[in-house]
Structure formats: C-alpha cells, structure tokens
PDB file of C-alpha atoms and ligand atoms in Angstrom:
ATOM      1  CA  MET A   1       0.000   0.000   0.000  1.00 93.00           C
ATOM      2  CA  LYS A   2       1.272   3.418  -0.891  1.00 97.00           C
ATOM      3  CA  ILE A   3      -0.227   6.575   0.627  1.00 98.00           C
ATOM      4  CA  LEU A   4      -0.076   9.372  -1.967  1.00 97.00           C
ATOM      5  CA  GLY A   5      -1.177  12.202   0.322  1.00 97.00           C
ATOM      6  CA  ILE A   6      -4.086  13.626   2.260  1.00 97.00           C
ATOM      7  CA  GLU A   7      -7.026  13.647  -0.169  1.00 97.00           C
ATOM      8  CA  HIS A   8      -9.529  15.503   2.005  1.00 98.00           C
ATOM      9  CA  ILE A   9     -10.791  16.221   5.469  1.00 98.00           C
ATOM     10  CA  GLY A  10     -14.433  15.284   6.015  1.00 98.00           C
ATOM     11  CA  LEU A  11     -16.424  17.723   8.135  1.00 98.00           C
ATOM     12  CA  ALA A  12     -19.897  16.882   9.424  1.00 98.00           C
ATOM     13  CA  VAL A  13     -22.173  19.930   9.241  1.00 98.00           C
ATOM     14  CA  ASP A  14     -25.747  20.498  10.362  1.00 97.00           C
ATOM     15  CA  SER A  15     -26.715  22.266   7.163  1.00 98.00           C
ATOM     16  CA  LEU A  16     -24.935  22.974   3.896  1.00 98.00           C
ATOM     17  CA  ASP A  17     -27.149  26.030   3.403  1.00 98.00           C
ATOM     18  CA  THR A  18     -25.876  27.520   6.649  1.00 98.00           C
ATOM     19  CA  ASP A  19     -22.344  26.152   6.797  1.00 98.00           C
ATOM     20  CA  ALA A  20     -21.078  26.021   3.196  1.00 98.00           C
ATOM     21  CA  PRO A  21     -20.901  29.824   2.633  1.00 98.00           C
ATOM     22  CA  PHE A  22     -17.918  30.120   5.006  1.00 98.00           C
ATOM     23  CA  TRP A  23     -15.845  27.768   2.828  1.00 98.00           C
ATOM     24  CA  LYS A  24     -17.240  29.100  -0.439  1.00 97.00           C
ATOM     25  CA  HIS A  25     -17.455  32.838   0.152  1.00 97.00           C
ATOM     26  CA  VAL A  26     -15.187  33.705   3.078  1.00 98.00           C
ATOM     27  CA  LEU A  27     -12.248  31.350   2.465  1.00 98.00           C
ATOM     28  CA  LYS A  28     -13.117  31.333  -1.265  1.00 98.00           C
ATOM     29  CA  ILE A  29     -11.934  27.770  -1.802  1.00 98.00           C
ATOM     30  CA  SER A  30     -12.755  26.513  -5.280  1.00 98.00           C
ATOM     31  CA  HIS A  31     -16.042  24.584  -5.266  1.00 98.00           C
ATOM     32  CA  LYS A  32     -15.830  21.217  -7.005  1.00 97.00           C
ATOM     33  CA  GLY A  33     -19.352  19.909  -6.672  1.00 97.00           C
ATOM     34  CA  THR A  34     -22.244  18.727  -4.549  1.00 98.00           C
ATOM     35  CA  GLU A  35     -23.605  15.202  -4.765  1.00 97.00           C
ATOM     36  CA  ALA A  36     -25.624  12.713  -2.787  1.00 96.00           C
ATOM     37  CA  VAL A  37     -23.748   9.517  -1.927  1.00 94.00           C
ATOM     38  CA  GLU A  38     -26.650   7.220  -1.023  1.00 92.00           C
ATOM     39  CA  ASP A  39     -24.362   4.369   0.138  1.00 87.00           C
ATOM     40  CA  GLN A  40     -22.971   6.631   2.832  1.00 91.00           C
ATOM     41  CA  GLY A  41     -26.219   8.464   3.616  1.00 96.00           C
ATOM     42  CA  VAL A  42     -24.741  11.883   2.935  1.00 97.00           C
ATOM     43  CA  THR A  43     -24.701  14.821   0.614  1.00 98.00           C
ATOM     44  CA  THR A  44     -21.090  15.786  -0.001  1.00 98.00           C
ATOM     45  CA  ASP A  45     -20.072  19.323  -0.874  1.00 98.00           C
ATOM     46  CA  ILE A  46     -16.443  19.461  -1.944  1.00 98.00           C
ATOM     47  CA  TYR A  47     -13.937  22.315  -2.024  1.00 98.00           C
ATOM     48  CA  ASP A  48     -10.423  21.985  -3.443  1.00 98.00           C
ATOM     49  CA  THR A  49      -7.580  24.095  -2.079  1.00 97.00           C
ATOM     50  CA  GLY A  50      -5.239  22.634  -4.692  1.00 95.00           C
ATOM     51  CA  ARG A  51      -3.388  20.887  -1.889  1.00 93.00           C
ATOM     52  CA  GLY A  52      -6.097  18.799  -0.327  1.00 95.00           C
ATOM     53  CA  LYS A  53      -9.851  19.127  -0.257  1.00 98.00           C
ATOM     54  CA  VAL A  54     -12.501  19.895   2.301  1.00 98.00           C
ATOM     55  CA  GLU A  55     -15.549  17.625   2.122  1.00 98.00           C
ATOM     56  CA  LEU A  56     -18.610  18.954   3.904  1.00 98.00           C
ATOM     57  CA  LEU A  57     -21.009  16.189   4.901  1.00 98.00           C
ATOM     58  CA  GLU A  58     -24.706  16.774   5.413  1.00 98.00           C
ATOM     59  CA  ALA A  59     -26.689  13.735   6.625  1.00 98.00           C
ATOM     60  CA  LEU A  60     -29.468  12.410   4.396  1.00 97.00           C
ATOM     61  CA  GLY A  61     -31.354  11.386   7.552  1.00 96.00           C
ATOM     62  CA  GLU A  62     -31.029  10.876  11.304  1.00 95.00           C
ATOM     63  CA  ASN A  63     -30.375   7.149  10.964  1.00 96.00           C
ATOM     64  CA  THR A  64     -27.322   7.522   8.740  1.00 96.00           C
ATOM     65  CA  ALA A  65     -23.741   7.308  10.014  1.00 94.00           C
ATOM     66  CA  VAL A  66     -23.294  11.074   9.785  1.00 97.00           C
ATOM     67  CA  GLY A  67     -26.769  11.684  11.255  1.00 97.00           C
ATOM     68  CA  LYS A  68     -25.819   9.623  14.309  1.00 97.00           C
ATOM     69  CA  PHE A  69     -22.410  11.289  14.508  1.00 96.00           C
ATOM     70  CA  LEU A  70     -24.054  14.734  14.547  1.00 97.00           C
ATOM     71  CA  LYS A  71     -26.522  13.668  17.216  1.00 97.00           C
ATOM     72  CA  ASN A  72     -23.837  12.168  19.471  1.00 96.00           C
ATOM     73  CA  ARG A  73     -20.941  14.523  18.935  1.00 95.00           C
ATOM     74  CA  GLY A  74     -22.210  17.548  17.080  1.00 97.00           C
ATOM     75  CA  PRO A  75     -20.691  19.078  13.955  1.00 98.00           C
ATOM     76  CA  GLY A  76     -16.937  18.901  13.399  1.00 98.00           C
ATOM     77  CA  ILE A  77     -14.182  16.749  11.965  1.00 97.00           C
ATOM     78  CA  HIS A  78     -15.687  13.429  10.899  1.00 97.00           C
ATOM     79  CA  HIS A  79     -12.850  11.694   9.039  1.00 98.00           C
ATOM     80  CA  VAL A  80      -9.519  12.153   7.327  1.00 98.00           C
ATOM     81  CA  CYS A  81      -9.063  10.664   3.860  1.00 98.00           C
ATOM     82  CA  PHE A  82      -5.780   9.509   2.365  1.00 98.00           C
ATOM     83  CA  GLU A  83      -5.288   8.782  -1.300  1.00 98.00           C
ATOM     84  CA  VAL A  84      -3.843   5.344  -2.027  1.00 98.00           C
ATOM     85  CA  ASP A  85      -2.433   3.919  -5.234  1.00 98.00           C
ATOM     86  CA  ASP A  86      -4.369   0.630  -5.043  1.00 98.00           C
ATOM     87  CA  ILE A  87      -7.378   0.299  -2.757  1.00 98.00           C
ATOM     88  CA  ASN A  88      -7.783  -3.473  -3.043  1.00 98.00           C
ATOM     89  CA  ASN A  89      -4.168  -3.975  -2.180  1.00 97.00           C
ATOM     90  CA  ALA A  90      -4.589  -1.600   0.780  1.00 98.00           C
ATOM     91  CA  ILE A  91      -7.625  -3.518   2.094  1.00 98.00           C
ATOM     92  CA  ASN A  92      -5.735  -6.816   1.875  1.00 97.00           C
ATOM     93  CA  GLU A  93      -2.720  -5.426   3.702  1.00 97.00           C
ATOM     94  CA  LEU A  94      -4.872  -3.899   6.428  1.00 98.00           C
ATOM     95  CA  LYS A  95      -6.778  -7.126   6.989  1.00 97.00           C
ATOM     96  CA  GLU A  96      -3.526  -9.066   7.166  1.00 97.00           C
ATOM     97  CA  SER A  97      -2.493  -6.659   9.928  1.00 97.00           C
ATOM     98  CA  ASN A  98      -5.807  -7.234  11.772  1.00 97.00           C
ATOM     99  CA  ILE A  99      -6.935  -3.661  11.205  1.00 98.00           C
ATOM    100  CA  ARG A 100     -10.715  -3.152  11.416  1.00 97.00           C
ATOM    101  CA  VAL A 101     -11.750  -2.219   7.877  1.00 98.00           C
ATOM    102  CA  LEU A 102     -15.469  -1.374   7.656  1.00 96.00           C
ATOM    103  CA  SER A 103     -16.057  -3.268   4.402  1.00 94.00           C
ATOM    104  CA  ASP A 104     -14.308  -6.096   2.585  1.00 95.00           C
ATOM    105  CA  ASN A 105     -14.633  -4.379  -0.769  1.00 96.00           C
ATOM    106  CA  PRO A 106     -14.323  -0.737  -1.771  1.00 97.00           C
ATOM    107  CA  THR A 107     -17.513   1.254  -2.373  1.00 95.00           C
ATOM    108  CA  THR A 108     -17.945   4.188  -4.708  1.00 94.00           C
ATOM    109  CA  GLY A 109     -17.666   7.500  -2.883  1.00 92.00           C
ATOM    110  CA  ALA A 110     -17.941  11.103  -3.983  1.00 92.00           C
ATOM    111  CA  GLU A 111     -16.303  12.014  -7.323  1.00 93.00           C
ATOM    112  CA  GLY A 112     -16.253   8.325  -8.297  1.00 94.00           C
ATOM    113  CA  TYR A 113     -13.391   7.454  -5.948  1.00 96.00           C
ATOM    114  CA  LYS A 114     -13.192   3.869  -4.707  1.00 97.00           C
ATOM    115  CA  VAL A 115     -13.191   4.144  -0.932  1.00 97.00           C
ATOM    116  CA  VAL A 116     -13.015   2.176   2.282  1.00 97.00           C
ATOM    117  CA  PHE A 117     -13.167   3.273   5.916  1.00 97.00           C
ATOM    118  CA  ILE A 118     -11.010   2.107   8.831  1.00 98.00           C
ATOM    119  CA  HIS A 119     -12.586   1.916  12.286  1.00 97.00           C
ATOM    120  CA  PRO A 120     -11.350   4.556  14.762  1.00 96.00           C
ATOM    121  CA  LYS A 121     -10.493   1.771  17.230  1.00 97.00           C
ATOM    122  CA  SER A 122      -7.695   0.731  14.869  1.00 97.00           C
ATOM    123  CA  THR A 123      -6.329   4.229  14.229  1.00 97.00           C
ATOM    124  CA  GLY A 124      -6.092   5.882  17.622  1.00 96.00           C
ATOM    125  CA  GLY A 125      -9.517   7.467  17.529  1.00 96.00           C
ATOM    126  CA  VAL A 126      -9.957   8.952  14.065  1.00 96.00           C
ATOM    127  CA  LEU A 127     -12.188   7.538  11.341  1.00 97.00           C
ATOM    128  CA  VAL A 128      -9.839   7.099   8.376  1.00 98.00           C
ATOM    129  CA  GLU A 129     -10.949   6.833   4.756  1.00 98.00           C
ATOM    130  CA  LEU A 130      -8.724   5.488   2.015  1.00 98.00           C
ATOM    131  CA  ALA A 131      -9.536   6.471  -1.564  1.00 98.00           C
ATOM    132  CA  GLU A 132      -8.289   5.503  -4.994  1.00 98.00           C
ATOM    133  CA  LYS A 133      -8.791   8.000  -7.795  1.00 97.00           C
ATOM    134  CA  PRO A 134     -11.080   6.799 -10.593  1.00 95.00           C
TER     135      PRO A 134
HETATM  136 CO1  LIG B 201     -14.566  11.437   2.639  1.00 78.33          CO
END
C-alpha cells in the first residue's frame, strides 16, 4: 500500500445552506461539486484548495452514520481521507495486519473514488478513509 497524500478532510455539518458559505465565500476555496452519496447516507459538498480538499457532509437522515455522529458529537471533523495507489491492495494489507476495515470491498464514494473506511479503534480514535482515484 502506498499513501499518496491527504485527499480531504471530512467535516460533518448540520446544514450545507448555513455552513457552506464560510468555505465558499469567506475562504473562497474553489467549489468542485455537490452530490448525494446514497451508500454513505450523505450529501457531499467538496472544495479543493489545490493541496487537499474539504468535504462537507450533510446527513441524508437521522439514521445515517453522519446523522448519528451529529446527534452524538455535534458538527466537526468526521474523518480524514488519504489517497492510495491501489485500494484493493490496501484492504488486503490492512486485513492481514488485523486492522478493522469497515467493508471487505471498496464502495464508490464522492467524485467516483473507490473508498473504504477504517474503524477509529484501529487508528487511535480517528475515522480514516482510504480512496483511490477513478
Ligand atoms: Co470522505
């Protein structure tokens, strides 16, 4: 597995309407797009600094992972995503090392990336996403 860099930081927000303008209009980070990722129960709203992105996450409902996160912990940093060269290879290596990967196969995330999440219990407390560029 080769880590190519930090791809994005995922931030759980209560409302894109209320919270996106800071990133869009105050920091003026280039907006890449907004899309629903049904598999993950979120609408993602992505900004690209040119050296790593910010992914705002609005829950599609209270019973989604981000919905529960917001209820339990409130808005804030939800996960950190690293780009990898080969996601399947990464999953195999992690499982061989007894790391708690949340799915056996990658799923399709925002922007068509192939992604997998690593449980915070295996990382020292942070939900980690690995992503391979489409
Ligand atoms: Co993400």
